[in-house]
Amino acid sequence: MTSNEATGLAILADVLSEYRDRISIDGSSKILCTSATVAKHVAEQVKDISTPYGPKFTVVSKDSQTSELGPNITSEPMDGLMAKMDYFSHAITDVSAEDGRSCMEIMKWAKYALQPKGIAVVIALKKQGDAGAEETDLRDRIVKQSKGRVQSLSDVLESAGFETGKIRSTERSVEVEGKRVEAELVLAMKWDQLTA
């Protein structure tokens, strides 16, 4: 696990402890995650409500095989998940390492995969870079690739189709290994006229 992943997980743990009731993960939840590390971490955070029947975690995989990663955690290929639109109750992702275009694709796909009133939890570290590497800011990458049309992670979710009034953005900071790290957190709910 890289230091950036550890930092993202620390922020995710902080978010889940604070917003657990509002996010409302329960035994019937079907949760889409973009990495096995995030899925295992969230499963550990909600183990007090876990049963053999749920919550169920699905990790998007680039492989063509479906595999078990642990209790209630499976990995499925992207092609197999295309049929699961309006299926997941939650989408949890850390887009810190993504470029602007990939970030937009992930958010669009998450919006279509969520059920009505489904919740997306998106975390992006303010500065991204492992030891010895140059730090890059996700906002700078987003602005550059969108040619200035998109200014923040909230704008990415809005462009992906989430309704403006259902997107909440905040900044979080945690101390990891004696270093203060900041991240942008966005909570968004899928909303359409049928759920109004």
PDB file of C-alpha atoms in Angstrom:
ATOM      1  CA  MET A   1       0.000   0.000   0.000  1.00  0.00           C
ATOM      2  CA  THR A   2       1.407   3.390  -0.974  1.00  0.00           C
ATOM      3  CA  SER A   3       1.437   6.368   1.360  1.00  0.00           C
ATOM      4  CA  ASN A   4      -1.244   8.021  -0.799  1.00  0.00           C
ATOM      5  CA  GLU A   5      -3.536   4.999  -0.382  1.00  0.00           C
ATOM      6  CA  ALA A   6      -2.934   5.019   3.381  1.00  0.00           C
ATOM      7  CA  THR A   7      -3.784   8.709   3.497  1.00  0.00           C
ATOM      8  CA  GLY A   8      -6.944   8.199   1.430  1.00  0.00           C
ATOM      9  CA  LEU A   9      -8.021   5.369   3.740  1.00  0.00           C
ATOM     10  CA  ALA A  10      -7.435   7.520   6.840  1.00  0.00           C
ATOM     11  CA  ILE A  11      -9.662  10.226   5.382  1.00  0.00           C
ATOM     12  CA  LEU A  12     -12.262   7.636   4.357  1.00  0.00           C
ATOM     13  CA  ALA A  13     -12.324   6.220   7.907  1.00  0.00           C
ATOM     14  CA  ASP A  14     -12.835   9.742   9.266  1.00  0.00           C
ATOM     15  CA  VAL A  15     -15.672  10.367   6.801  1.00  0.00           C
ATOM     16  CA  LEU A  16     -17.404   7.061   7.542  1.00  0.00           C
ATOM     17  CA  SER A  17     -17.280   7.663  11.283  1.00  0.00           C
ATOM     18  CA  GLU A  18     -18.745  11.159  10.945  1.00  0.00           C
ATOM     19  CA  TYR A  19     -21.345  10.576   8.209  1.00  0.00           C
ATOM     20  CA  ARG A  20     -22.208   6.930   8.869  1.00  0.00           C
ATOM     21  CA  ASP A  21     -25.869   7.607   9.705  1.00  0.00           C
ATOM     22  CA  ARG A  22     -26.389   9.904   6.714  1.00  0.00           C
ATOM     23  CA  ILE A  23     -24.631   7.574   4.292  1.00  0.00           C
ATOM     24  CA  SER A  24     -26.709   4.723   5.765  1.00  0.00           C
ATOM     25  CA  ILE A  25     -24.733   1.627   4.871  1.00  0.00           C
ATOM     26  CA  ASP A  26     -26.628  -1.403   6.171  1.00  0.00           C
ATOM     27  CA  GLY A  27     -26.823  -5.153   5.613  1.00  0.00           C
ATOM     28  CA  SER A  28     -28.757  -4.751   2.370  1.00  0.00           C
ATOM     29  CA  SER A  29     -26.328  -2.269   0.801  1.00  0.00           C
ATOM     30  CA  LYS A  30     -24.678  -3.035  -2.530  1.00  0.00           C
ATOM     31  CA  ILE A  31     -21.485  -0.999  -2.680  1.00  0.00           C
ATOM     32  CA  LEU A  32     -19.413  -0.298  -5.780  1.00  0.00           C
ATOM     33  CA  CYS A  33     -15.712   0.439  -5.150  1.00  0.00           C
ATOM     34  CA  THR A  34     -12.931   1.320  -7.552  1.00  0.00           C
ATOM     35  CA  SER A  35     -10.223  -0.593  -5.676  1.00  0.00           C
ATOM     36  CA  ALA A  36      -9.944  -3.694  -3.521  1.00  0.00           C
ATOM     37  CA  THR A  37      -8.111  -1.668  -0.861  1.00  0.00           C
ATOM     38  CA  VAL A  38     -11.056   0.724  -0.491  1.00  0.00           C
ATOM     39  CA  ALA A  39     -13.574  -2.160  -0.431  1.00  0.00           C
ATOM     40  CA  LYS A  40     -11.680  -4.058   2.274  1.00  0.00           C
ATOM     41  CA  HIS A  41     -11.263  -0.879   4.324  1.00  0.00           C
ATOM     42  CA  VAL A  42     -14.971  -0.002   4.170  1.00  0.00           C
ATOM     43  CA  ALA A  43     -15.880  -3.630   4.980  1.00  0.00           C
ATOM     44  CA  GLU A  44     -13.673  -3.379   8.072  1.00  0.00           C
ATOM     45  CA  GLN A  45     -15.351  -0.089   9.067  1.00  0.00           C
ATOM     46  CA  VAL A  46     -18.859  -1.604   8.891  1.00  0.00           C
ATOM     47  CA  LYS A  47     -18.060  -5.081  10.245  1.00  0.00           C
ATOM     48  CA  ASP A  48     -20.366  -4.520  13.242  1.00  0.00           C
ATOM     49  CA  ILE A  49     -23.410  -4.611  10.910  1.00  0.00           C
ATOM     50  CA  SER A  50     -22.053  -7.223   8.489  1.00  0.00           C
ATOM     51  CA  THR A  51     -23.754 -10.562   7.974  1.00  0.00           C
ATOM     52  CA  PRO A  52     -23.032 -13.343   5.473  1.00  0.00           C
ATOM     53  CA  TYR A  53     -25.685 -11.672   3.298  1.00  0.00           C
ATOM     54  CA  GLY A  54     -24.381  -8.135   3.252  1.00  0.00           C
ATOM     55  CA  PRO A  55     -23.387  -5.484   2.751  1.00  0.00           C
ATOM     56  CA  LYS A  56     -22.039  -6.690  -0.593  1.00  0.00           C
ATOM     57  CA  PHE A  57     -18.972  -5.010  -2.104  1.00  0.00           C
ATOM     58  CA  THR A  58     -18.147  -5.095  -5.807  1.00  0.00           C
ATOM     59  CA  VAL A  59     -14.756  -3.955  -7.065  1.00  0.00           C
ATOM     60  CA  VAL A  60     -14.387  -2.838 -10.678  1.00  0.00           C
ATOM     61  CA  SER A  61     -11.647  -4.922 -12.296  1.00  0.00           C
ATOM     62  CA  LYS A  62      -9.745  -4.658 -15.541  1.00  0.00           C
ATOM     63  CA  ASP A  63      -9.435  -8.469 -15.621  1.00  0.00           C
ATOM     64  CA  SER A  64     -11.943 -10.599 -17.489  1.00  0.00           C
ATOM     65  CA  GLN A  65     -12.559 -12.928 -14.524  1.00  0.00           C
ATOM     66  CA  THR A  66     -14.855 -12.567 -11.530  1.00  0.00           C
ATOM     67  CA  SER A  67     -13.042 -13.339  -8.282  1.00  0.00           C
ATOM     68  CA  GLU A  68     -13.653 -13.445  -4.525  1.00  0.00           C
ATOM     69  CA  LEU A  69     -11.533 -11.022  -2.491  1.00  0.00           C
ATOM     70  CA  GLY A  70     -12.957 -11.796   0.926  1.00  0.00           C
ATOM     71  CA  PRO A  71     -16.275 -12.202   2.713  1.00  0.00           C
ATOM     72  CA  ASN A  72     -18.912 -10.265   0.758  1.00  0.00           C
ATOM     73  CA  ILE A  73     -16.254  -8.728  -1.534  1.00  0.00           C
ATOM     74  CA  THR A  74     -16.078  -9.704  -5.200  1.00  0.00           C
ATOM     75  CA  SER A  75     -14.186  -8.357  -8.151  1.00  0.00           C
ATOM     76  CA  GLU A  76     -16.054  -8.131 -11.445  1.00  0.00           C
ATOM     77  CA  PRO A  77     -14.852  -7.050 -14.876  1.00  0.00           C
ATOM     78  CA  MET A  78     -16.051  -3.689 -16.146  1.00  0.00           C
ATOM     79  CA  ASP A  79     -17.873  -5.326 -19.072  1.00  0.00           C
ATOM     80  CA  GLY A  80     -19.900  -7.533 -16.717  1.00  0.00           C
ATOM     81  CA  LEU A  81     -20.914  -4.546 -14.626  1.00  0.00           C
ATOM     82  CA  MET A  82     -22.345  -2.639 -17.578  1.00  0.00           C
ATOM     83  CA  ALA A  83     -25.589  -4.595 -17.162  1.00  0.00           C
ATOM     84  CA  LYS A  84     -25.898  -3.475 -13.533  1.00  0.00           C
ATOM     85  CA  MET A  85     -27.240   0.018 -14.103  1.00  0.00           C
ATOM     86  CA  ASP A  86     -29.429   1.361 -11.263  1.00  0.00           C
ATOM     87  CA  TYR A  87     -28.137  -1.524  -9.145  1.00  0.00           C
ATOM     88  CA  PHE A  88     -25.780  -0.217  -6.442  1.00  0.00           C
ATOM     89  CA  SER A  89     -26.865   1.661  -3.319  1.00  0.00           C
ATOM     90  CA  HIS A  90     -23.432   3.271  -2.809  1.00  0.00           C
ATOM     91  CA  ALA A  91     -20.345   4.090  -4.861  1.00  0.00           C
ATOM     92  CA  ILE A  92     -17.154   4.780  -2.914  1.00  0.00           C
ATOM     93  CA  THR A  93     -14.045   5.913  -4.746  1.00  0.00           C
ATOM     94  CA  ASP A  94     -10.695   7.619  -4.257  1.00  0.00           C
ATOM     95  CA  VAL A  95      -9.850   9.515  -7.453  1.00  0.00           C
ATOM     96  CA  SER A  96      -6.624  11.083  -6.193  1.00  0.00           C
ATOM     97  CA  ALA A  97      -4.399   9.345  -8.739  1.00  0.00           C
ATOM     98  CA  GLU A  98      -6.753   9.772 -11.703  1.00  0.00           C
ATOM     99  CA  ASP A  99      -6.392  12.320 -14.456  1.00  0.00           C
ATOM    100  CA  GLY A 100      -9.286  14.623 -15.323  1.00  0.00           C
ATOM    101  CA  ARG A 101     -10.694  12.466 -18.118  1.00  0.00           C
ATOM    102  CA  SER A 102     -10.579   9.234 -16.079  1.00  0.00           C
ATOM    103  CA  CYS A 103     -12.151  11.016 -13.118  1.00  0.00           C
ATOM    104  CA  MET A 104     -15.052  12.167 -15.321  1.00  0.00           C
ATOM    105  CA  GLU A 105     -15.536   8.659 -16.759  1.00  0.00           C
ATOM    106  CA  ILE A 106     -15.583   7.105 -13.285  1.00  0.00           C
ATOM    107  CA  MET A 107     -18.180   9.620 -12.057  1.00  0.00           C
ATOM    108  CA  LYS A 108     -20.433   9.188 -15.104  1.00  0.00           C
ATOM    109  CA  TRP A 109     -20.300   5.434 -14.748  1.00  0.00           C
ATOM    110  CA  ALA A 110     -20.970   5.636 -10.985  1.00  0.00           C
ATOM    111  CA  LYS A 111     -24.019   7.837 -11.598  1.00  0.00           C
ATOM    112  CA  TYR A 112     -25.583   5.293 -13.946  1.00  0.00           C
ATOM    113  CA  ALA A 113     -24.667   2.359 -11.698  1.00  0.00           C
ATOM    114  CA  LEU A 114     -26.364   3.903  -8.645  1.00  0.00           C
ATOM    115  CA  GLN A 115     -29.996   3.273  -7.754  1.00  0.00           C
ATOM    116  CA  PRO A 116     -32.218   6.338  -7.394  1.00  0.00           C
ATOM    117  CA  LYS A 117     -31.270   7.965  -4.071  1.00  0.00           C
ATOM    118  CA  GLY A 118     -27.945   6.087  -4.216  1.00  0.00           C
ATOM    119  CA  ILE A 119     -24.994   7.856  -2.618  1.00  0.00           C
ATOM    120  CA  ALA A 120     -21.556   8.486  -4.111  1.00  0.00           C
ATOM    121  CA  VAL A 121     -18.648   9.140  -1.744  1.00  0.00           C
ATOM    122  CA  VAL A 122     -15.671  10.598  -3.613  1.00  0.00           C
ATOM    123  CA  ILE A 123     -12.310  11.438  -2.055  1.00  0.00           C
ATOM    124  CA  ALA A 124      -9.421  13.244  -3.753  1.00  0.00           C
ATOM    125  CA  LEU A 125      -6.188  14.194  -2.029  1.00  0.00           C
ATOM    126  CA  LYS A 126      -5.266  17.848  -2.599  1.00  0.00           C
ATOM    127  CA  LYS A 127      -1.679  16.940  -3.476  1.00  0.00           C
ATOM    128  CA  GLN A 128      -0.783  13.594  -4.997  1.00  0.00           C
ATOM    129  CA  GLY A 129       2.754  12.203  -4.963  1.00  0.00           C
ATOM    130  CA  ASP A 130       4.697   9.454  -3.222  1.00  0.00           C
ATOM    131  CA  ALA A 131       8.048   9.966  -1.576  1.00  0.00           C
ATOM    132  CA  GLY A 132      10.532  11.367  -4.077  1.00  0.00           C
ATOM    133  CA  ALA A 133       7.866  12.098  -6.689  1.00  0.00           C
ATOM    134  CA  GLU A 134       6.622  15.503  -7.705  1.00  0.00           C
ATOM    135  CA  GLU A 135       3.314  16.403  -6.091  1.00  0.00           C
ATOM    136  CA  THR A 136       0.460  17.206  -8.437  1.00  0.00           C
ATOM    137  CA  ASP A 137      -2.874  18.772  -7.619  1.00  0.00           C
ATOM    138  CA  LEU A 138      -6.021  17.024  -8.903  1.00  0.00           C
ATOM    139  CA  ARG A 139      -7.674  20.412  -9.439  1.00  0.00           C
ATOM    140  CA  ASP A 140      -4.834  21.476 -11.756  1.00  0.00           C
ATOM    141  CA  ARG A 141      -5.148  18.257 -13.759  1.00  0.00           C
ATOM    142  CA  ILE A 142      -8.938  18.670 -14.035  1.00  0.00           C
ATOM    143  CA  VAL A 143      -8.728  22.332 -15.123  1.00  0.00           C
ATOM    144  CA  LYS A 144      -5.994  21.591 -17.661  1.00  0.00           C
ATOM    145  CA  GLN A 145      -7.782  18.650 -19.285  1.00  0.00           C
ATOM    146  CA  SER A 146     -11.172  20.373 -19.364  1.00  0.00           C
ATOM    147  CA  LYS A 147      -9.625  23.576 -20.780  1.00  0.00           C
ATOM    148  CA  GLY A 148     -11.012  25.546 -17.834  1.00  0.00           C
ATOM    149  CA  ARG A 149     -14.643  24.387 -18.067  1.00  0.00           C
ATOM    150  CA  VAL A 150     -14.428  22.299 -14.893  1.00  0.00           C
ATOM    151  CA  GLN A 151     -12.865  23.875 -11.799  1.00  0.00           C
ATOM    152  CA  SER A 152     -13.366  21.356  -8.991  1.00  0.00           C
ATOM    153  CA  LEU A 153     -14.365  17.813  -8.116  1.00  0.00           C
ATOM    154  CA  SER A 154     -17.933  19.037  -7.494  1.00  0.00           C
ATOM    155  CA  ASP A 155     -18.003  20.373 -11.057  1.00  0.00           C
ATOM    156  CA  VAL A 156     -16.875  16.957 -12.306  1.00  0.00           C
ATOM    157  CA  LEU A 157     -19.819  15.290 -10.544  1.00  0.00           C
ATOM    158  CA  GLU A 158     -22.203  17.935 -11.859  1.00  0.00           C
ATOM    159  CA  SER A 159     -20.884  17.410 -15.403  1.00  0.00           C
ATOM    160  CA  ALA A 160     -21.274  13.656 -14.914  1.00  0.00           C
ATOM    161  CA  GLY A 161     -25.009  14.144 -14.350  1.00  0.00           C
ATOM    162  CA  PHE A 162     -25.460  14.451 -10.591  1.00  0.00           C
ATOM    163  CA  GLU A 163     -27.958  17.190  -9.727  1.00  0.00           C
ATOM    164  CA  THR A 164     -26.350  20.367  -8.362  1.00  0.00           C
ATOM    165  CA  GLY A 165     -28.515  20.534  -5.236  1.00  0.00           C
ATOM    166  CA  LYS A 166     -27.599  16.965  -4.275  1.00  0.00           C
ATOM    167  CA  ILE A 167     -23.819  17.477  -4.276  1.00  0.00           C
ATOM    168  CA  ARG A 168     -22.051  18.393  -1.025  1.00  0.00           C
ATOM    169  CA  SER A 169     -18.368  19.237  -1.080  1.00  0.00           C
ATOM    170  CA  THR A 170     -16.102  19.789   1.895  1.00  0.00           C
ATOM    171  CA  GLU A 171     -12.422  19.796   2.674  1.00  0.00           C
ATOM    172  CA  ARG A 172     -10.976  17.314   5.143  1.00  0.00           C
ATOM    173  CA  SER A 173      -7.580  17.047   6.726  1.00  0.00           C
ATOM    174  CA  VAL A 174      -5.981  14.300   8.771  1.00  0.00           C
ATOM    175  CA  GLU A 175      -2.571  13.726  10.214  1.00  0.00           C
ATOM    176  CA  VAL A 176      -0.791  10.705   8.749  1.00  0.00           C
ATOM    177  CA  GLU A 177       2.722   9.802   9.887  1.00  0.00           C
ATOM    178  CA  GLY A 178       3.151  13.243  11.439  1.00  0.00           C
ATOM    179  CA  LYS A 179       2.197  15.078   8.252  1.00  0.00           C
ATOM    180  CA  ARG A 180      -1.024  17.060   7.771  1.00  0.00           C
ATOM    181  CA  VAL A 181      -2.762  16.006   4.555  1.00  0.00           C
ATOM    182  CA  GLU A 182      -5.758  17.710   2.963  1.00  0.00           C
ATOM    183  CA  ALA A 183      -8.376  16.169   0.721  1.00  0.00           C
ATOM    184  CA  GLU A 184     -11.583  17.169  -0.987  1.00  0.00           C
ATOM    185  CA  LEU A 185     -14.611  15.073  -0.063  1.00  0.00           C
ATOM    186  CA  VAL A 186     -17.743  15.060  -2.166  1.00  0.00           C
ATOM    187  CA  LEU A 187     -21.002  13.352  -1.185  1.00  0.00           C
ATOM    188  CA  ALA A 188     -23.568  13.170  -3.972  1.00  0.00           C
ATOM    189  CA  MET A 189     -26.985  11.566  -4.264  1.00  0.00           C
ATOM    190  CA  LYS A 190     -28.408  10.281  -7.518  1.00  0.00           C
ATOM    191  CA  TRP A 191     -31.649  12.133  -8.021  1.00  0.00           C
ATOM    192  CA  ASP A 192     -34.128  12.196 -10.862  1.00  0.00           C
ATOM    193  CA  GLN A 193     -37.729  13.235 -11.409  1.00  0.00           C
ATOM    194  CA  LEU A 194     -39.037   9.813 -10.394  1.00  0.00           C
ATOM    195  CA  THR A 195     -37.462  10.094  -6.935  1.00  0.00           C
ATOM    196  CA  ALA A 196     -38.508  13.710  -6.333  1.00  0.00           C
TER     197      ALA A 196
END
